[in-house]
CSV table of C-alpha atoms in Angstrom, one decimal:
chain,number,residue,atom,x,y,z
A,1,UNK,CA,-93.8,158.6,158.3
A,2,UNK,CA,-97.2,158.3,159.8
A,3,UNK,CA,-99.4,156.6,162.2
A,4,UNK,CA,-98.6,153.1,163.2
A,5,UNK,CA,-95.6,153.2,161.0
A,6,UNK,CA,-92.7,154.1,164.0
A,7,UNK,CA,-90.4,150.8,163.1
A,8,UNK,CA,-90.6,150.9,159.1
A,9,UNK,CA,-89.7,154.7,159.8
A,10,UNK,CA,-87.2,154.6,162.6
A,11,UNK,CA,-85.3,151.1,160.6
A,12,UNK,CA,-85.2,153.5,157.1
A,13,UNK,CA,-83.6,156.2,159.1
A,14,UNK,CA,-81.0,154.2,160.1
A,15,UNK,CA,-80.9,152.6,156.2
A,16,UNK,CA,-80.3,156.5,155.3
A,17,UNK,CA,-77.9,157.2,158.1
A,18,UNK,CA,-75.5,153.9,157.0
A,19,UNK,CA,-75.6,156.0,153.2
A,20,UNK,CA,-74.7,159.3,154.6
A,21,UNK,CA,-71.9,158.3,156.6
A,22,UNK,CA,-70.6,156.2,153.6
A,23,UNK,CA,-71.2,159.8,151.9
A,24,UNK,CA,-68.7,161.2,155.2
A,25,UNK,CA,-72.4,163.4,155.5
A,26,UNK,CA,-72.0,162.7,159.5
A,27,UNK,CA,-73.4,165.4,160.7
A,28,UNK,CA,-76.8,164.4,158.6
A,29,UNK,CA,-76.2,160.5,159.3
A,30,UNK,CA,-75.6,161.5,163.4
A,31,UNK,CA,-79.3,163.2,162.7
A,32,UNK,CA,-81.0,160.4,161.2
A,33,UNK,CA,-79.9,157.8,164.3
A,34,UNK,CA,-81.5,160.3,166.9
A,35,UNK,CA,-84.5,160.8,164.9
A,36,UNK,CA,-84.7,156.9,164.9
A,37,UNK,CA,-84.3,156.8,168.6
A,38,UNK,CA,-86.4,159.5,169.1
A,39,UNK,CA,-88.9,157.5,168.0
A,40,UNK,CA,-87.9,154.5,170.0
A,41,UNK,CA,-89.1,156.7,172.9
A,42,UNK,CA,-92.7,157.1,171.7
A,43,UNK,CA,-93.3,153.5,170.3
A,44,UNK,CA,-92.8,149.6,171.3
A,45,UNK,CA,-90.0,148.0,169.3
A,46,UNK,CA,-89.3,144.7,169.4
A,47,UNK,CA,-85.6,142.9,171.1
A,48,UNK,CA,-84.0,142.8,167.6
A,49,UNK,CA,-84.6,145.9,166.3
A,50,UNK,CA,-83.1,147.5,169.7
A,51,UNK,CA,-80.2,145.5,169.2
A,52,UNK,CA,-80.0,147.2,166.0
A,53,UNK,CA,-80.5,150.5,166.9
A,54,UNK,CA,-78.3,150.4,169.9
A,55,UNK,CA,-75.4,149.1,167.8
A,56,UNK,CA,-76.1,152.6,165.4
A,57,UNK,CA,-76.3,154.6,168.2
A,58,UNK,CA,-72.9,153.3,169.8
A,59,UNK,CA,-70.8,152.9,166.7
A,60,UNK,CA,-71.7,156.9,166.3
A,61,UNK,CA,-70.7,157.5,169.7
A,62,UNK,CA,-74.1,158.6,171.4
A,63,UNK,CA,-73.2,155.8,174.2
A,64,UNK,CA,-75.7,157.4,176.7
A,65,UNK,CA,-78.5,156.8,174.5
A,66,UNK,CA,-77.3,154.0,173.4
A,67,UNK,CA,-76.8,152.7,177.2
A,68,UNK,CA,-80.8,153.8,177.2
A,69,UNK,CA,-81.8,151.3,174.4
A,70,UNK,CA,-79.5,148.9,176.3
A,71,UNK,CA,-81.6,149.1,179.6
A,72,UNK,CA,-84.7,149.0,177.6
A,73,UNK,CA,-83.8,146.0,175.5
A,74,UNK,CA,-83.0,143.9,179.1
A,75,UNK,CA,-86.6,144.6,180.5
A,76,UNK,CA,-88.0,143.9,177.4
A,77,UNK,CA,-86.1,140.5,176.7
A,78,UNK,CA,-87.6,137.3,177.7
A,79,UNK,CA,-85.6,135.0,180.0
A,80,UNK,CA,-87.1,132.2,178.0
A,81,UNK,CA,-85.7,133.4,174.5
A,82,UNK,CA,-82.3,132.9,174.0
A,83,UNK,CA,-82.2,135.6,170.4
A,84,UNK,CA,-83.2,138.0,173.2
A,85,UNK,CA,-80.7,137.1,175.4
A,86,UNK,CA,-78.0,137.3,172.7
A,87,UNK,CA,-79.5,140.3,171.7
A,88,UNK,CA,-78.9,141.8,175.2
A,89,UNK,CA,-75.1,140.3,174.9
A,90,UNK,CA,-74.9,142.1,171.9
A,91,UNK,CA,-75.8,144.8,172.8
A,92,UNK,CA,-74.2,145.1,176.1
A,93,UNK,CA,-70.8,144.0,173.9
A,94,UNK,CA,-70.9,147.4,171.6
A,95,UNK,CA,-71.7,149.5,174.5
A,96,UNK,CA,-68.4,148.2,176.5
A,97,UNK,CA,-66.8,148.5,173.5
A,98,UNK,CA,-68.2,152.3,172.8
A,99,UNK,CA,-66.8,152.3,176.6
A,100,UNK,CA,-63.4,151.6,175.8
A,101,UNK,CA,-63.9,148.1,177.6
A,102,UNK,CA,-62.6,146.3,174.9
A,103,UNK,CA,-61.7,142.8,176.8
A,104,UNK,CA,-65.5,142.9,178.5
A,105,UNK,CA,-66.9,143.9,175.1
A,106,UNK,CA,-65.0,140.6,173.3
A,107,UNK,CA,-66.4,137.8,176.1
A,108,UNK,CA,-69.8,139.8,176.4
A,109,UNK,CA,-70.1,138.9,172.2
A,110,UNK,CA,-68.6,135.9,172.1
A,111,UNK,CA,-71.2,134.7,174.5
A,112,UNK,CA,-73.8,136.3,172.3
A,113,UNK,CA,-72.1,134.3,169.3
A,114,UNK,CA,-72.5,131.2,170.8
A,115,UNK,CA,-76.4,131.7,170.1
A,116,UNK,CA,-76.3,134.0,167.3
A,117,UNK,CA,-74.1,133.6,164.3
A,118,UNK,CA,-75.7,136.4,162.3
A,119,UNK,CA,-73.1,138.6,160.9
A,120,UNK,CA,-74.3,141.8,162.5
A,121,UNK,CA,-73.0,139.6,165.8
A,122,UNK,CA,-69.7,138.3,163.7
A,123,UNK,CA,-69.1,141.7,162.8
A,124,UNK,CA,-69.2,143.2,166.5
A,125,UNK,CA,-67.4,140.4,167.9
A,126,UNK,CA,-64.2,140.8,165.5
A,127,UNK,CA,-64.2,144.4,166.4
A,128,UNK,CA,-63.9,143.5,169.9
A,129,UNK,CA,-61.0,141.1,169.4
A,130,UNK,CA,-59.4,143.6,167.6
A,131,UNK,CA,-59.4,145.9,170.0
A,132,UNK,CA,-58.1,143.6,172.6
A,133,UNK,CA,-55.5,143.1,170.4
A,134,UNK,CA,-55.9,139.7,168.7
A,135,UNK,CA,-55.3,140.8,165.4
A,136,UNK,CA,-55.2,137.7,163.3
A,137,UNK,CA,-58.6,136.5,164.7
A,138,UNK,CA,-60.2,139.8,164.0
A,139,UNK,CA,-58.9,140.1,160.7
A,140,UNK,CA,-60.1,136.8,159.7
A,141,UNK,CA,-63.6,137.3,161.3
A,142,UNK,CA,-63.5,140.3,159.1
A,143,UNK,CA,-62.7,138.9,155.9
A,144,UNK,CA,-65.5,135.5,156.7
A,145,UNK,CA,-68.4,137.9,156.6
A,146,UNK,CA,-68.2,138.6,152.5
A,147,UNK,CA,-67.7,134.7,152.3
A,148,UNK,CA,-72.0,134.1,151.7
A,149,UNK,CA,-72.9,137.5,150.6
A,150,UNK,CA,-76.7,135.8,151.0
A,151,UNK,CA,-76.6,136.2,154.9
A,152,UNK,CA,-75.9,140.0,155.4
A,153,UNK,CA,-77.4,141.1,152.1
A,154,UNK,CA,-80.4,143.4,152.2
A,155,UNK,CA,-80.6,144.1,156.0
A,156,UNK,CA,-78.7,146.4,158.5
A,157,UNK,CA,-76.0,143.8,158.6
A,158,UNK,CA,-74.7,144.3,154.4
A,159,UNK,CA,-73.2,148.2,155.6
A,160,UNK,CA,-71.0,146.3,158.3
A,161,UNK,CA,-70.1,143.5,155.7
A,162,UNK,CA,-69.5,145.7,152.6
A,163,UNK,CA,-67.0,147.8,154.7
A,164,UNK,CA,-65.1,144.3,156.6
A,165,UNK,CA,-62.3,143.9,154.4
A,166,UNK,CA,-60.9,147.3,155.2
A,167,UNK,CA,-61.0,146.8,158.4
A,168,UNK,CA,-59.7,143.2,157.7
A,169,UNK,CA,-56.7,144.7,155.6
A,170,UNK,CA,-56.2,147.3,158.3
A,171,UNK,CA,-55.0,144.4,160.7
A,172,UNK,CA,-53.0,142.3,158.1
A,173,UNK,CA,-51.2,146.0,157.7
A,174,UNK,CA,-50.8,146.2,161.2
A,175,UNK,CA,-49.2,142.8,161.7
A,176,UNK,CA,-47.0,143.7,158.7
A,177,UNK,CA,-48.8,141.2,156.6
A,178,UNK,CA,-48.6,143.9,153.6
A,179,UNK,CA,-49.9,140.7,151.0
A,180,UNK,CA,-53.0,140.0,153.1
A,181,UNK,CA,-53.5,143.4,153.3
A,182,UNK,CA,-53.1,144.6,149.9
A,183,UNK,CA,-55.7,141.6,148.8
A,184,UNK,CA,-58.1,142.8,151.3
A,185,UNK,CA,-58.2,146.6,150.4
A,186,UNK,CA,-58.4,145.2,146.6
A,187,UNK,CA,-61.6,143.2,147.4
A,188,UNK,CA,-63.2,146.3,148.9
A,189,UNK,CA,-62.7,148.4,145.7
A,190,UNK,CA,-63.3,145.2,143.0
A,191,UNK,CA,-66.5,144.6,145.1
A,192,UNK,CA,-67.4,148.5,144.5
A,193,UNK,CA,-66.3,148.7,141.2
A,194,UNK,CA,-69.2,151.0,140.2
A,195,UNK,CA,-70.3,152.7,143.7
A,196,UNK,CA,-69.8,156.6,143.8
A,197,UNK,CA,-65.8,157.8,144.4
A,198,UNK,CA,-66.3,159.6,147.3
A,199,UNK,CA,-67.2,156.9,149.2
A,200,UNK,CA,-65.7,156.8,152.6
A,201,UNK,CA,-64.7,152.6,152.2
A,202,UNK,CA,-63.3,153.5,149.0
A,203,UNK,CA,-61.6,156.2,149.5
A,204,UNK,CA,-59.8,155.0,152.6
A,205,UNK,CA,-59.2,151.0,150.8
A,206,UNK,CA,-57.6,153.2,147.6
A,207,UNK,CA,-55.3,155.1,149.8
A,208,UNK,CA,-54.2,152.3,152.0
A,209,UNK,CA,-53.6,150.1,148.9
A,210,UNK,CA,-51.4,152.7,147.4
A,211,UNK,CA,-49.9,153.1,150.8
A,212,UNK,CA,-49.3,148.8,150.5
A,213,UNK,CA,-48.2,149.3,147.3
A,214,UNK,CA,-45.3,151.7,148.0
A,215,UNK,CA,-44.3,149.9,151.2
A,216,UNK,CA,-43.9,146.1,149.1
A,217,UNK,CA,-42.3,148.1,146.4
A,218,UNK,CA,-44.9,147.2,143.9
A,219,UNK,CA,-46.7,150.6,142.9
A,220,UNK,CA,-46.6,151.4,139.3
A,221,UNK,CA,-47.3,154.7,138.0
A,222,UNK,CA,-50.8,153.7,136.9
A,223,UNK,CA,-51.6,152.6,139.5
A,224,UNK,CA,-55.2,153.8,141.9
């Protein structure tokens, strides 16, 4: 906090918020993204980090605000640039999505895809075609992102990316594919061997495991 410092503040407070909801803390986490937002209204940010901050701001359900950042991040965005104009594909795609517009969500990120590859996009985009109901794609958008850990690691993209295979194995489980499934909720909580038990991810990728488990017949009495 302090003068001249609105971006390093605002991007740690959405750092902190992607903890707290990981901590289920979403009350505090829901605090932290309108703090950052807050401050979005007081200083310039640049195209990405809007795209950023919108995509917080709509996965937590504050879609009017996050419509704001949206409307913002098209003035700002130079016709010239195509990372801005992704971004504003982007960004428009997880505001559809926060909509309920799940088909205009998937073509409004694939054509942000087409340009940006990043996996904060890949991550949107296969929530999108999961919602419109292509299952199989989704899932394996889902399960590419942990594929090179050194291209989501360390920026706002490794929350989304830690947290992919459980969405991933939610879709195999879904499509009855209980062995796809079960291997993806088993990367999540090998890959967090040693993060806290009360984590949301884990909690959720041990329960559905067991729940895989009992379904295939396979769950032993020692079993997580």
């Amino acid at each position: 906090q302090g003068p001249d410092h609105a971006l390093t503040e605002a991007r740690n407070r959405l750092f902190l918020a992607s903890a707290q909801q990981e901590k289920g803390w979403r009350d505090s986490a829901t605090a932290q993204i309108r703090s950052a937002h807050a401050l979005f209204r007081r200083a310039y940010f640049e195209p990405m980090f809007l795209w950023y901050l919108g995509k917080a701001l709509a996965r937590d359900g504050q879609v009017t605000l996050a419509s704001e950042v949206l409307d913002t991040l098209r003035r700002r965005a130079r016709a010239d640039n195509p990372q801005d104009r992704a971004n504003v594909l982007a960004l428009g795609g997880e505001v559809a999505l926060a909509q309920g517009r799940a088909d205009s969500a998937a073509h409004l990120l694939q054509l942000a895809y087409a340009t940006d590859t990043s996996s904060l996009v890949k991550e949107s985009l296969a929530s999108a075609v999961a919602r419109a109901g292509g299952l199989a794609e989704a899932a394996r958008l889902y399960e590419s992102l942990l594929s090179k850990p050194a291209v989501w690691y360390g920026w706002e993209a490794e929350q989304y990316a830690l947290a992919a295979p459980l969405a991933a194995g939610a879709l195999y489980e879904r499509a009855n594919d209980l062995p796809h499934a079960r291997a993806a909720y088993e990367q999540v909580l090998t890959r967090w061997a040693q993060g806290d038990t009360d984590l949301v991810t884990v909690r959720a990728s041990r329960a559905a495991l067991e729940r895989v488990r009992r379904q295939s017949g396979s769950l032993t009495p020692n079993a997580r």
